[in-house]
Amino acid sequence: QLRPEARAQPVAQLHRHQGVEPELLERHVVRHRLDPEDLRRLRASTTAPILCRINGYGPSTADEIEEAVDGGASEVLLPMVRRVEHVEEALRRVAGRCGLGILVETGESVHEAERLGRLPLSRVFVGLNDLAIERRSPSLFAPLADGTLESIRTRFSLPFGFGGLTLPDLGHPIPCRLLMGEMARLGCGFSFLRRSFLADTRGRDLAIEVPRIREAVADAFRRAPDEVARDRKDLLSAIASIPGAGAR
């Protein structure tokens, strides 16, 4: 069975355009307890890449990968990675038929980040919520402040992401513009739209708001060194002011 969630969510991919500006592209990610036929219908409805998150590695992983590949997934996302060998086995099961990305959100995957970074993965995403639970951390954003996220980033040369995006002037408890700044500082290649995106854009014209997000991300990548340092300081202050808070 594919991982349960109520609806498909967009993914924001950031990549440098002609080596200068990042571009935001909307993708679909399926995180849903789907009948395989539902996934096939989704595949038939769009030419966009589809990312399909399955459950953490276990007895049903092989079957879940087959369902995802047969349904037309462009990439399979494997969450809650604990052993390098589990990812290697998932790669064997995928067998080049689609990409395989992982979520680094356990203590074991943080410890094994260097070995994981040598594997032919399509992307890696750091799940801050599950990592905070694993570490019994009172703060969801501690990895941004204590060097954990930056250390993980240095282990991967493939598309890397964390957190989530919404309108640049919104976001709680960390303003989205500060998260955009940190994504740019760490050279992130993609991110998911955060849970509040639909509520934040309700009643707004997406033809206006989505370009605003694109432009804010581009601005983050264009910052001067002193602006990067200032935004990093503001981010650390924002994190320190909300001990134990979680993102919505």
Short mmCIF file of C-alpha atoms in Angstrom, two decimals, residues 14-219:
data_model
loop_
_atom_site.label_atom_id
_atom_site.label_comp_id
_atom_site.label_asym_id
_atom_site.label_seq_id
_atom_site.Cartn_x
_atom_site.Cartn_y
_atom_site.Cartn_z
CA LEU A 14 14.47 25.12 -7.92
CA HIS A 15 17.17 24.98 -10.50
CA ARG A 16 19.56 27.49 -11.96
CA HIS A 17 18.48 28.94 -15.27
CA GLN A 18 21.51 29.50 -17.50
CA GLY A 19 23.66 29.25 -14.37
CA VAL A 20 22.17 32.36 -12.79
CA GLU A 21 18.58 32.28 -11.65
CA PRO A 22 16.63 29.43 -10.11
CA GLU A 23 13.29 28.58 -11.63
CA LEU A 24 10.25 27.22 -9.84
CA LEU A 25 8.43 24.38 -11.53
CA GLU A 26 5.29 22.78 -10.16
CA ARG A 27 5.25 19.01 -10.05
CA HIS A 28 2.84 16.51 -8.58
CA VAL A 29 3.79 14.27 -5.70
CA VAL A 30 1.48 11.42 -4.80
CA ARG A 31 1.34 10.71 -1.08
CA HIS A 32 -1.90 8.85 -0.87
CA ARG A 33 -3.31 5.43 -0.08
CA LEU A 34 -4.09 4.80 -3.73
CA ASP A 35 -5.59 2.00 -5.65
CA PRO A 36 -3.00 1.39 -8.40
CA GLU A 37 -5.65 2.33 -10.93
CA ASP A 38 -5.86 5.80 -9.38
CA LEU A 39 -2.15 6.29 -9.99
CA ARG A 40 -2.55 5.17 -13.59
CA ARG A 41 -5.40 7.64 -14.07
CA LEU A 42 -3.22 10.40 -12.64
CA ARG A 43 -0.44 9.40 -15.00
CA ALA A 44 -2.84 9.55 -17.94
CA SER A 45 -4.01 13.01 -16.92
CA THR A 46 -0.64 14.79 -16.98
CA THR A 47 2.72 14.77 -18.70
CA ALA A 48 4.33 16.22 -15.57
CA PRO A 49 6.70 14.01 -13.58
CA ILE A 50 4.99 12.17 -10.71
CA LEU A 51 6.78 11.50 -7.45
CA CYS A 52 5.28 8.65 -5.44
CA ARG A 53 6.15 8.32 -1.77
CA ILE A 54 5.86 4.80 -0.44
CA ASN A 55 6.12 3.53 3.12
CA GLY A 56 9.40 3.10 4.93
CA TYR A 57 11.42 0.00 4.05
CA GLY A 58 9.76 -3.25 5.08
CA PRO A 59 8.24 -6.50 3.83
CA SER A 60 5.92 -4.70 1.40
CA THR A 61 8.56 -2.43 -0.17
CA ALA A 62 9.09 -4.58 -3.27
CA ASP A 63 5.36 -4.70 -3.99
CA GLU A 64 4.94 -0.97 -3.37
CA ILE A 65 7.76 -0.16 -5.79
CA GLU A 66 6.18 -2.36 -8.43
CA GLU A 67 2.80 -0.66 -7.95
CA ALA A 68 4.41 2.77 -8.24
CA VAL A 69 6.42 1.91 -11.34
CA ASP A 70 3.52 0.12 -13.03
CA GLY A 71 1.29 3.10 -12.28
CA GLY A 72 3.62 5.50 -14.07
CA ALA A 73 5.61 7.13 -11.24
CA SER A 74 8.62 9.09 -12.46
CA GLU A 75 10.32 8.73 -9.10
CA VAL A 76 9.74 6.70 -5.96
CA LEU A 77 10.47 8.39 -2.62
CA LEU A 78 11.62 6.12 0.21
CA PRO A 79 11.05 7.69 3.65
CA MET A 80 12.43 6.91 7.11
CA VAL A 81 15.70 5.44 5.80
CA ARG A 82 17.64 3.60 8.49
CA ARG A 83 20.14 1.43 6.62
CA VAL A 84 22.17 2.00 3.47
CA GLU A 85 21.46 -1.61 2.51
CA HIS A 86 17.73 -0.89 2.40
CA VAL A 87 18.28 1.90 -0.11
CA GLU A 88 20.57 -0.32 -2.18
CA GLU A 89 17.87 -2.99 -2.25
CA ALA A 90 15.27 -0.40 -3.29
CA LEU A 91 17.57 0.70 -6.12
CA ARG A 92 17.82 -2.90 -7.26
CA ARG A 93 14.04 -3.19 -7.20
CA VAL A 94 13.60 0.02 -9.18
CA ALA A 95 16.21 -1.26 -11.65
CA GLY A 96 16.49 2.00 -13.53
CA ARG A 97 12.80 2.11 -14.48
CA CYS A 98 12.33 5.37 -12.60
CA GLY A 99 14.27 7.51 -10.16
CA LEU A 100 14.65 6.76 -6.46
CA GLY A 101 14.80 9.54 -3.91
CA ILE A 102 15.11 9.25 -0.14
CA LEU A 103 14.01 11.17 2.91
CA VAL A 104 16.70 11.74 5.52
CA GLU A 105 14.66 11.93 8.70
CA THR A 106 16.18 9.41 11.12
CA GLY A 107 19.29 9.44 13.25
CA GLU A 108 20.65 6.50 11.28
CA SER A 109 20.28 8.24 7.92
CA VAL A 110 21.98 11.36 9.25
CA HIS A 111 24.87 9.20 10.49
CA GLU A 112 25.08 7.37 7.15
CA ALA A 113 24.68 10.48 4.98
CA GLU A 114 28.15 10.16 3.46
CA ARG A 115 27.53 6.59 2.29
CA LEU A 116 24.04 7.46 1.09
CA GLY A 117 25.50 10.35 -0.89
CA ARG A 118 27.50 7.90 -3.00
CA LEU A 119 24.40 6.10 -4.26
CA PRO A 120 22.77 6.91 -7.64
CA LEU A 121 19.72 8.62 -6.17
CA SER A 122 17.46 11.10 -7.92
CA ARG A 123 17.05 13.43 -4.92
CA VAL A 124 17.25 13.68 -1.14
CA PHE A 125 14.88 15.55 1.16
CA VAL A 126 15.46 16.21 4.86
CA GLY A 127 12.21 15.68 6.77
CA LEU A 128 12.46 18.13 9.66
CA ASN A 129 9.33 16.95 11.46
CA ASP A 130 10.21 13.26 11.66
CA LEU A 131 13.85 14.10 12.40
CA ALA A 132 12.74 16.22 15.37
CA ILE A 133 10.63 13.31 16.63
CA GLU A 134 13.56 10.91 16.20
CA ARG A 135 15.92 13.23 18.07
CA ARG A 136 13.32 14.09 20.69
CA SER A 137 14.06 17.69 19.89
CA PRO A 138 11.79 20.42 21.25
CA SER A 139 12.36 22.45 18.07
CA LEU A 140 11.47 21.44 14.55
CA PHE A 141 14.04 23.88 13.20
CA ALA A 142 17.01 22.93 15.38
CA PRO A 143 18.86 21.27 12.45
CA LEU A 144 18.92 24.64 10.67
CA ALA A 145 20.59 26.27 13.67
CA ASP A 146 22.90 23.58 15.06
CA GLY A 147 24.70 22.72 11.81
CA THR A 148 22.99 19.37 11.23
CA LEU A 149 21.30 20.42 7.98
CA GLU A 150 24.44 22.03 6.61
CA SER A 151 26.47 18.93 7.46
CA ILE A 152 23.97 16.68 5.68
CA ARG A 153 24.01 19.00 2.67
CA THR A 154 27.76 18.60 2.19
CA ARG A 155 27.31 14.82 1.77
CA PHE A 156 25.08 15.07 -1.29
CA SER A 157 25.83 16.44 -4.76
CA LEU A 158 22.38 15.52 -6.09
CA PRO A 159 19.15 17.58 -5.87
CA PHE A 160 18.67 18.42 -2.20
CA GLY A 161 15.76 19.95 -0.34
CA PHE A 162 14.17 20.58 3.03
CA GLY A 163 11.25 22.47 4.53
CA GLY A 164 8.49 23.91 2.40
CA LEU A 165 7.38 27.04 0.56
CA THR A 166 4.38 29.31 0.61
CA LEU A 167 3.88 32.99 -0.19
CA PRO A 168 7.09 34.83 0.70
CA ASP A 169 5.45 37.26 3.11
CA LEU A 170 3.66 34.46 5.01
CA GLY A 171 4.71 31.30 6.86
CA HIS A 172 4.55 30.41 10.54
CA PRO A 173 6.48 30.16 12.78
CA ILE A 174 9.39 30.88 10.41
CA PRO A 175 8.70 33.45 7.68
CA CYS A 176 8.92 31.81 4.28
CA ARG A 177 11.38 34.41 2.99
CA LEU A 178 13.90 33.27 5.62
CA LEU A 179 13.47 29.63 4.62
CA MET A 180 13.93 30.64 0.98
CA GLY A 181 17.15 32.37 1.99
CA GLU A 182 18.45 29.28 3.73
CA MET A 183 17.50 27.08 0.77
CA ALA A 184 19.48 29.40 -1.49
CA ARG A 185 22.43 29.57 0.92
CA LEU A 186 22.65 25.77 0.99
CA GLY A 187 22.19 25.43 -2.77
CA CYS A 188 18.93 23.48 -2.55
CA GLY A 189 17.51 22.18 -5.80
CA PHE A 190 13.86 21.67 -4.83
CA SER A 191 11.31 21.89 -2.04
CA PHE A 192 7.72 20.92 -1.41
CA LEU A 193 4.98 23.49 -1.04
CA ARG A 194 4.17 23.61 2.64
CA ARG A 195 0.89 22.53 4.17
CA SER A 196 -0.35 26.09 4.56
CA PHE A 197 0.02 26.92 0.84
CA LEU A 198 -3.59 26.15 -0.10
CA ALA A 199 -4.96 28.15 2.83
CA ASP A 200 -2.50 31.00 2.20
CA THR A 201 -3.55 31.28 -1.45
CA ARG A 202 -7.30 30.78 -0.97
CA GLY A 203 -9.14 33.54 -2.80
CA ARG A 204 -5.97 34.76 -4.49
CA ASP A 205 -5.04 34.65 -8.15
CA LEU A 206 -2.39 31.93 -8.57
CA ALA A 207 -1.36 33.51 -11.86
CA ILE A 208 -0.09 36.38 -9.71
CA GLU A 209 0.98 34.56 -6.56
CA VAL A 210 3.03 31.75 -8.12
CA PRO A 211 5.26 34.20 -10.03
CA ARG A 212 5.74 36.05 -6.73
CA ILE A 213 7.11 32.87 -5.20
CA ARG A 214 9.34 32.33 -8.23
CA GLU A 215 10.69 35.85 -8.02
CA ALA A 216 11.30 35.64 -4.26
CA VAL A 217 13.32 32.45 -4.75
CA ALA A 218 15.27 34.06 -7.58
CA ASP A 219 15.97 37.06 -5.32
#
